[in-house]
Amino acid sequence: MKGKAWSGRFQEETDKFFEDFSESVSFDYVLALYEIQASRTYARALKKIGILSEEELSSLETALNDIARDIKEGRFSFSKELEDVHMNIERALYERVGEVAYKIHTGRSRNEQVVTDLRLYLREEGLNLKELMLRFIEAILTKAEQNLDVVFPGFTHLQHAQPVLFAHWITTYAEGLRWHFERLLDWEKRNNLCPLGSSAFAGCGFPLDRTFIAKDLGFDGPLLHSVYAVSSRDFVTEFLFILSLIMLDLSRLAEELILWISPEFSFIDLPDRFCTGSSLMPQKKNPDAAELIRGKASSVLGNLFQVLSLLKNLPLSYNRDLQEDKPPLFQAIKTTKTSLLMATLLIEGLVIKKERLTQLLKEGYLLATELADYLVTKGIPFREAHHITGKIVRFAEDQGKKLEELTLEEFKKFSTIIEEDVYEWLAVEHALLRREIPGGTGPQTVKTYIQSLKSQIETWKAGLKSP
Amino acid sequence: MKGKAWSGRFQEETDKFFEDFSESVSFDYVLALYEIQASRTYARALKKIGILSEEELSSLETALNDIARDIKEGRFSFSKELEDVHMNIERALYERVGEVAYKIHTGRSRNEQVVTDLRLYLREEGLNLKELMLRFIEAILTKAEQNLDVVFPGFTHLQHAQPVLFAHWITTYAEGLRWHFERLLDWEKRNNLCPLGSSAFAGCGFPLDRTFIAKDLGFDGPLLHSVYAVSSRDFVTEFLFILSLIMLDLSRLAEELILWISPEFSFIDLPDRFCTGSSLMPQKKNPDAAELIRGKASSVLGNLFQVLSLLKNLPLSYNRDLQEDKPPLFQAIKTTKTSLLMATLLIEGLVIKKERLTQLLKEGYLLATELADYLVTKGIPFREAHHITGKIVRFAEDQGKKLEELTLEEFKKFSTIIEEDVYEWLAVEHALLRREIPGGTGPQTVKTYIQSLKSQIETWKAGLKSP
Amino acid sequence: MKGKAWSGRFQEETDKFFEDFSESVSFDYVLALYEIQASRTYARALKKIGILSEEELSSLETALNDIARDIKEGRFSFSKELEDVHMNIERALYERVGEVAYKIHTGRSRNEQVVTDLRLYLREEGLNLKELMLRFIEAILTKAEQNLDVVFPGFTHLQHAQPVLFAHWITTYAEGLRWHFERLLDWEKRNNLCPLGSSAFAGCGFPLDRTFIAKDLGFDGPLLHSVYAVSSRDFVTEFLFILSLIMLDLSRLAEELILWISPEFSFIDLPDRFCTGSSLMPQKKNPDAAELIRGKASSVLGNLFQVLSLLKNLPLSYNRDLQEDKPPLFQAIKTTKTSLLMATLLIEGLVIKKERLTQLLKEGYLLATELADYLVTKGIPFREAHHITGKIVRFAEDQGKKLEELTLEEFKKFSTIIEEDVYEWLAVEHALLRREIPGGTGPQTVKTYIQSLKSQIETWKAGLKSP
Amino acid sequence: MKGKAWSGRFQEETDKFFEDFSESVSFDYVLALYEIQASRTYARALKKIGILSEEELSSLETALNDIARDIKEGRFSFSKELEDVHMNIERALYERVGEVAYKIHTGRSRNEQVVTDLRLYLREEGLNLKELMLRFIEAILTKAEQNLDVVFPGFTHLQHAQPVLFAHWITTYAEGLRWHFERLLDWEKRNNLCPLGSSAFAGCGFPLDRTFIAKDLGFDGPLLHSVYAVSSRDFVTEFLFILSLIMLDLSRLAEELILWISPEFSFIDLPDRFCTGSSLMPQKKNPDAAELIRGKASSVLGNLFQVLSLLKNLPLSYNRDLQEDKPPLFQAIKTTKTSLLMATLLIEGLVIKKERLTQLLKEGYLLATELADYLVTKGIPFREAHHITGKIVRFAEDQGKKLEELTLEEFKKFSTIIEEDVYEWLAVEHALLRREIPGGTGPQTVKTYIQSLKSQIETWKAGLKSP
């Protein structure tokens, strides 16, 4: 009875090339500990309905523990001939306990095993991801708090628009990740349901206690549709989608870091330890870490697309195509986790060139909106105020002057309503203080925002430890 | 003061080709009523802080109502020269009320207007989608209930695997959509937050009551980070992702319908009114509706990837690239809504060829697992039972016999443990009854499942009407 | 005999919703003139084998010409009830010539019609595209020639790397497009083959002269596999892929333009006529045209992936899913053509801020590689020279000096081999002149490159006119 | 002088996490032999301009050969600390020959090295791919030739349409691959150009003989734009696109194989050695190989999308993002090569169930078009003939008769023009013989097609061996 577990009705040995082509154990081995965990629970469930005796269960549990230890200690060797992680573990059990190992698969199908393992695995990786996300958010908040006095030329269209606090600008990424964190919490509800007991797709023919199984594995409950349980990969694609959103945000941050460290911007510096040089040009110090994060976002998008296009047109229930969901999933998880940590290190390490920013704020016409708003307070409809200001800006530009360098007489050429108090409005601080509005860049508002997000983070961190 | 609203600092007319290249009103006009709704609220907020008088507000509200009526009645003409829906409405206001129209944009930016409009629009389209999803689920449940006596040769790998109730198989799609419905509910929490008051990105310079604004627009509250509010399109991509998941499920259903109506399967028929013929081959009756649904899934995947790749590498805050999020979004919504309705009609119309299915169940070896399970109940470890059964199947196949046609003597050649009671196990009904396990294909279980989902649907339907 | 052309075997009217869901004439109407062209040829072929008489052919040709005129003059009205462009033209023929119209479809299938029309359409759009590509390349070459004296701080990793001629840098985009032009030429060979005569997929049952048909339509010959002819969309995807490559190059150019016009870079200016302002911030002048080009690249990528994922898993031969290839194709063509023209206008309009660039070249350490190369000429192995230079750069940076401001003594601290002649090497002109190597940035080399590409362009332009 | 080659201007050690995050040698090591080949040529070029002496060159060549041997024999160990394959080889050279190793990088940049290596690598993989493609085409042609007498119910919309030769149907895949082969030939022209001498992007500062370099590496010539040479990845994306097209065709073939082996179709059988069983259901024999091919098509599409979205928005010239082009490229190559071989084995192994097909052809109304064509030959316009036939089909269906079972009287109810000779037309052989038209399914035509493609294949095979 060697060879494939399903060889009964077959008359030929499996082709060697096909064996290599179709095996999955070279990547699904990462599920091995979850396979063991699910097998242990399954054995317990079989014992409850009398398929296994007390002693049989006990010997199986011991063997499963042994195998788990071997795996953790790197002493377990997976065999491609045994196709996948499931058959590798079954065979290892057999080698340890003999015939009784063959009982553990009573009524059980690899179709349900793989989704059970994957859901357990993703639950764990979800936790890992959440930790990394919180660390990233904290790094942003800390950097923001340390630089509450830095004012930044806020951009739209990569043109100077209005002054904002650097702390306000950079916390955009914290805000983005915070919502992705909430997306993960929602996904967890859907992931944390137990397929085991669905068998191949029709439900198990033996009266397993599915509620027990779910609880024993820490799931919130059993999935209540067995065909759905083995056919759907929505718990995978939703996770991949959240990874994609995270990577897109990181790609935007990376783009900004690359801009900011360019000689033209020169807003920040990055520590040498996170940069590389050129093998040819001795003066180069390149922001490779940020470039790689940016590039790796494409990788995760590709992974998502791969799985989505995989599912298209597949009839129910299980098809072997579904095996191809794992390499992109595993790859995307690794990419996102390392990119998150790399981004965190960059945020922690970046040094703001405050003087350069201060200098910049004096140039350009960042306060033109203030001038228009000033006119509004004098009773001019905004659109008209905007138009008058546009003309003043052009005049100032032609004169090579900043707005605050224009004389009152010059201002009055455009609107007689302008008085001496206009100069108060043409100060960055004034502009910031006018924006103590929820969500705005007012210094007090930004401080409050940071405090509030910090306390949310604390709550989430506490939640991570408990289960 | 004609021409562009922002023309103050410009010295050249906009190039005509560029005007056409960059305008968005040819597609963002669908946001017009939401733009008006948001403008009404914004005017009220300006009145609360004294920028508008009671009378000014009143005349603006009247004008906005007029414009809304004109739009609904198809009497409003949008102009490309005015770029987008925002400037078109502003201009229309000016034409109706003069100068006061220019006050409504005090402190307001198109960057926040477009995301406010989009969130309102998506809230509405979310509701439309939910209605269509519930109708689809109901169609599935009804068809399932009407065919509770139909047994179906459940497939894995497009090979006959085990018998299931047709009602069980087809409700997989109801189950899938039900989870997408829950995804929509989660998305709604994130979508239903108000950007208005964020201005260009730094927050409004006038002390607007953002809580009032949010409430007046039916939002759960204001977004509390103004840079995030105008820069993020996660509320768009998450919606697109849910549309993609729906379309993937519909593509799988469509694939099955196409298979089932093929002459080889011949499991179902579809009404003539949903099929088309061939311009060449007179006998053809083609399942075009299902093929188109399948094809349109690719369209929505393309739309999702368009927007995801659009966001990659974009620095904060607003960039004009973001305008390109709308054509794919609008297209995906239309595609998904019509595909959902088409699929619903197909489900409602499909006729199951019960005799054909009954005939099929007698062929093949759908009950081989039952035989293995039978051996397990006699004490043989499952893997061994599986192997014995595999050999019996091959023997039967070689003999051109069905399993239940084998004699007891023949069975005993493979295992002496087999007795007369084996024949009880080799009946489809027995197999179904053994699967009265949560999620399984047992007739009572499937009935309960349907009832339970129906009552969930009722709750959701009630919820749709209330707000 | 009204209603659908294929209604013979049907007993129900087509459902109205399904009719709307499945019609394609709302987009495939753009193929109408090609449909007429192909119908004319087909009629001629039928006449050659006696299915049509001389007079019948003549009346059909007249009617086809009439319909073509009506379409061109906007007087033709397409009907959704007639499904697609093919049935619309057939019906219009019938209305003009009666029964004889029904002969033209002898042995002909829409499966072959649609690919014939599409190939004719793409041949034409390929020509349009080639014209726009050549115009773009010419704009680049002209701008390069006009600025042969401008030196540019070449970037890697968005860091200053080495000086290059601006003409060298910008012609990268001409070089890219030139290869895409060659890709189009290769594609044309594969596109310009005639499916007509393939019928539904099995080949026509009447002995049509396929060589005549191909020639009459300007094809290089008939496609010699009829199942392939109607099933494959490779001529569509290859075209879409080339469009994607063009858009990717334009997105890179657009990114550079956005960087260069940012206040931090300030390398170029763009004319007001190609920029827009802000509805809120009066000082803004935004490079929207470039941003939109960048964004539209995502649109074309989405279109490509839509069609690729559409084709996956489709069994032979024709399936209705294939109808969904046209909306993305038509959209991608329009996007690419308008983006190419927009980019051309931007290139033509951009103004280089030469002084700013000249100033920049004096800063940073763009000539560090020259110093290393100098050391190599003195016999130091390059890697060591690189290391020495790295140390010198850091020393200079710490001293706040440029390389050429270091004294010979200072240099000698790092390598005694350095002599007075080092200063010759620390001049931008020297660096450029050292690169008169094929492909390099030497002024003469760049001039030669431009001349050579120009003459290639002339050859291609001549080719466009001839057919 | 240990540590990074570029460490001169750096003051901190590279961060260990960043080192792991950014290294590429774990995947670009596959380029090692090409790196050596290119280094050898580069050394020769340096010798020609006097940077290296005869002896230095000789010692470098010897060392390079040694390293190549070590790599081939698995005795070379790559170090992540050295970042990439380039620095690993440089260091290995240094360890073997000391200081002279440092000369080989004179004027050379990794930016050009990586694209040179990649182009050499792809040239080789292109050859491997072509061999596999030809083998696949041959398998198809052989299977077609062996089954020239098998008639197949040609499908459109997965409905029976018209009879075709199986040999005609299956060679569609040969035809598809043949055009992809031509695409590869076109790609080769663009791939086989030499970047070496472009240096970082500005061209080498030493007067290398680029024509010699190109020739020595077997390239057709040097790339004549150095910025383009290091910035463009079009040679990668075009290759990936061709891989995608191949995989799409294989996915369509796989879908058909899965259908054909399903119990409902039962057109073919596949050898046990290429199928797998179920761990649960003893009777199962699953076409996993085909399912995996189908699934792997998504993988390659994902790889293509990854690289395309990677390139979007990247400014010139080299950015580190580009490193991320290699994992998807290498993965796609492996996937496509193994899938091609797997598909070839399936084609070679598949067994056609001829009786089943013969039986099928008698059912349904595959010859309805023949009947309509018959009417045409009697002078009835085709559209009318189509309509009459539609009605006859419906009548026959209602009577439970085949077309040829209708009596002449019954026929005459629909058209009095029908005579006894109609029965000749209602034979499959007649239908086939009527299609001896180029590209059609006539037996002689198909034979000719096969012969002609075979001789093309022979020519291509001969071409593979020569270089």
GROMACS .gro file of N, CA, C and O in nm, chain D residues 78-113:
model
  144
 1479PHE      N    1   2.698   3.219  -0.327
 1479PHE     CA    2   2.663   3.360  -0.343
 1479PHE      C    3   2.635   3.422  -0.206
 1479PHE      O    4   2.579   3.357  -0.118
 1480SER      N    5   2.673   3.546  -0.192
 1480SER     CA    6   2.657   3.613  -0.064
 1480SER      C    7   2.561   3.731  -0.076
 1480SER      O    8   2.577   3.819  -0.161
 1481LYS      N    9   2.459   3.731   0.012
 1481LYS     CA   10   2.362   3.842   0.011
 1481LYS      C   11   2.427   3.975   0.046
 1481LYS      O   12   2.381   4.080   0.004
 1482GLU      N   13   2.531   3.969   0.126
 1482GLU     CA   14   2.598   4.092   0.164
 1482GLU      C   15   2.652   4.165   0.042
 1482GLU      O   16   2.665   4.287   0.043
 1483LEU      N   17   2.683   4.088  -0.061
 1483LEU     CA   18   2.737   4.149  -0.183
 1483LEU      C   19   2.626   4.190  -0.280
 1483LEU      O   20   2.651   4.220  -0.396
 1484GLU      N   21   2.508   4.187  -0.229
 1484GLU     CA   22   2.391   4.245  -0.298
 1484GLU      C   23   2.336   4.170  -0.418
 1484GLU      O   24   2.223   4.129  -0.420
 1485ASP      N   25   2.420   4.160  -0.522
 1485ASP     CA   26   2.365   4.107  -0.647
 1485ASP      C   27   2.468   4.020  -0.717
 1485ASP      O   28   2.581   4.004  -0.669
 1486VAL      N   29   2.429   3.967  -0.829
 1486VAL     CA   30   2.517   3.878  -0.902
 1486VAL      C   31   2.643   3.951  -0.949
 1486VAL      O   32   2.752   3.894  -0.953
 1487HIS      N   33   2.628   4.078  -0.981
 1487HIS     CA   34   2.743   4.153  -1.035
 1487HIS      C   35   2.854   4.165  -0.932
 1487HIS      O   36   2.971   4.140  -0.959
 1488MET      N   37   2.814   4.207  -0.811
 1488MET     CA   38   2.914   4.227  -0.707
 1488MET      C   39   2.970   4.094  -0.657
 1488MET      O   40   3.085   4.086  -0.616
 1489ASN      N   41   2.887   3.991  -0.664
 1489ASN     CA   42   2.937   3.858  -0.625
 1489ASN      C   43   3.047   3.811  -0.721
 1489ASN      O   44   3.148   3.755  -0.678
 1490ILE      N   45   3.027   3.834  -0.848
 1490ILE     CA   46   3.129   3.791  -0.945
 1490ILE      C   47   3.253   3.879  -0.932
 1490ILE      O   48   3.367   3.831  -0.935
 1491GLU      N   49   3.232   4.010  -0.916
 1491GLU     CA   50   3.348   4.099  -0.899
 1491GLU      C   51   3.433   4.054  -0.779
 1491GLU      O   52   3.555   4.046  -0.787
 1492ARG      N   53   3.366   4.026  -0.668
 1492ARG     CA   54   3.440   3.985  -0.549
 1492ARG      C   55   3.514   3.852  -0.571
 1492ARG      O   56   3.630   3.835  -0.530
 1493ALA      N   57   3.446   3.760  -0.639
 1493ALA     CA   58   3.509   3.631  -0.665
 1493ALA      C   59   3.633   3.650  -0.753
 1493ALA      O   60   3.736   3.583  -0.734
 1494LEU      N   61   3.623   3.741  -0.846
 1494LEU     CA   62   3.739   3.772  -0.931
 1494LEU      C   63   3.854   3.825  -0.846
 1494LEU      O   64   3.970   3.783  -0.859
 1495TYR      N   65   3.817   3.917  -0.757
 1495TYR     CA   66   3.920   3.976  -0.671
 1495TYR      C   67   3.990   3.870  -0.588
 1495TYR      O   68   4.111   3.872  -0.570
 1496GLU      N   69   3.909   3.780  -0.538
 1496GLU     CA   70   3.967   3.675  -0.454
 1496GLU      C   71   4.063   3.586  -0.533
 1496GLU      O   72   4.154   3.526  -0.477
 1497ARG      N   73   4.042   3.579  -0.663
 1497ARG     CA   74   4.127   3.493  -0.745
 1497ARG      C   75   4.248   3.567  -0.802
 1497ARG      O   76   4.356   3.511  -0.812
 1498VAL      N   77   4.227   3.691  -0.844
 1498VAL     CA   78   4.338   3.758  -0.913
 1498VAL      C   79   4.383   3.888  -0.847
 1498VAL      O   80   4.473   3.956  -0.897
 1499GLY      N   81   4.319   3.925  -0.735
 1499GLY     CA   82   4.362   4.046  -0.666
 1499GLY      C   83   4.327   4.172  -0.741
 1499GLY      O   84   4.231   4.177  -0.818
 1500GLU      N   85   4.410   4.274  -0.721
 1500GLU     CA   86   4.387   4.410  -0.768
 1500GLU      C   87   4.337   4.422  -0.913
 1500GLU      O   88   4.255   4.509  -0.944
 1501VAL      N   89   4.386   4.337  -1.000
 1501VAL     CA   90   4.349   4.352  -1.141
 1501VAL      C   91   4.197   4.335  -1.161
 1501VAL      O   92   4.139   4.392  -1.253
 1502ALA      N   93   4.136   4.263  -1.068
 1502ALA     CA   94   3.990   4.248  -1.075
 1502ALA      C   95   3.922   4.383  -1.070
 1502ALA      O   96   3.814   4.403  -1.129
 1503TYR      N   97   3.984   4.475  -1.001
 1503TYR     CA   98   3.923   4.607  -0.983
 1503TYR      C   99   3.928   4.691  -1.110
 1503TYR      O  100   3.866   4.795  -1.120
 1504LYS      N  101   4.007   4.646  -1.204
 1504LYS     CA  102   4.015   4.721  -1.330
 1504LYS      C  103   3.899   4.689  -1.423
 1504LYS      O  104   3.865   4.768  -1.511
 1505ILE      N  105   3.841   4.572  -1.403
 1505ILE     CA  106   3.742   4.528  -1.501
 1505ILE      C  107   3.617   4.615  -1.498
 1505ILE      O  108   3.538   4.616  -1.592
 1506HIS      N  109   3.600   4.687  -1.389
 1506HIS     CA  110   3.480   4.770  -1.380
 1506HIS      C  111   3.502   4.911  -1.429
 1506HIS      O  112   3.417   4.997  -1.412
 1507THR      N  113   3.615   4.932  -1.493
 1507THR     CA  114   3.644   5.066  -1.546
 1507THR      C  115   3.532   5.110  -1.640
 1507THR      O  116   3.504   5.044  -1.740
 1508GLY      N  117   3.469   5.219  -1.602
 1508GLY     CA  118   3.367   5.276  -1.690
 1508GLY      C  119   3.241   5.193  -1.702
 1508GLY      O  120   3.155   5.222  -1.785
 1509ARG      N  121   3.228   5.091  -1.620
 1509ARG     CA  122   3.114   5.001  -1.632
 1509ARG      C  123   3.017   5.020  -1.516
 1509ARG      O  124   3.058   5.041  -1.403
 1510SER      N  125   2.890   5.010  -1.544
 1510SER     CA  126   2.788   5.029  -1.441
 1510SER      C  127   2.699   4.906  -1.434
 1510SER      O  128   2.673   4.840  -1.534
 1511ARG      N  129   2.648   4.879  -1.313
 1511ARG     CA  130   2.554   4.768  -1.300
 1511ARG      C  131   2.427   4.792  -1.381
 1511ARG      O  132   2.360   4.698  -1.421
 1512ASN      N  133   2.397   4.921  -1.404
 1512ASN     CA  134   2.278   4.951  -1.484
 1512ASN      C  135   2.284   4.886  -1.622
 1512ASN      O  136   2.184   4.839  -1.674
 1513GLU      N  137   2.401   4.887  -1.682
 1513GLU     CA  138   2.415   4.825  -1.814
 1513GLU      C  139   2.442   4.675  -1.801
 1513GLU      O  140   2.403   4.597  -1.887
 1514GLN      N  141   2.510   4.639  -1.693
 1514GLN     CA  142   2.539   4.496  -1.677
 1514GLN      C  143   2.412   4.414  -1.668
 1514GLN      O  144   2.398   4.310  -1.731
   0.00000   0.00000   0.00000
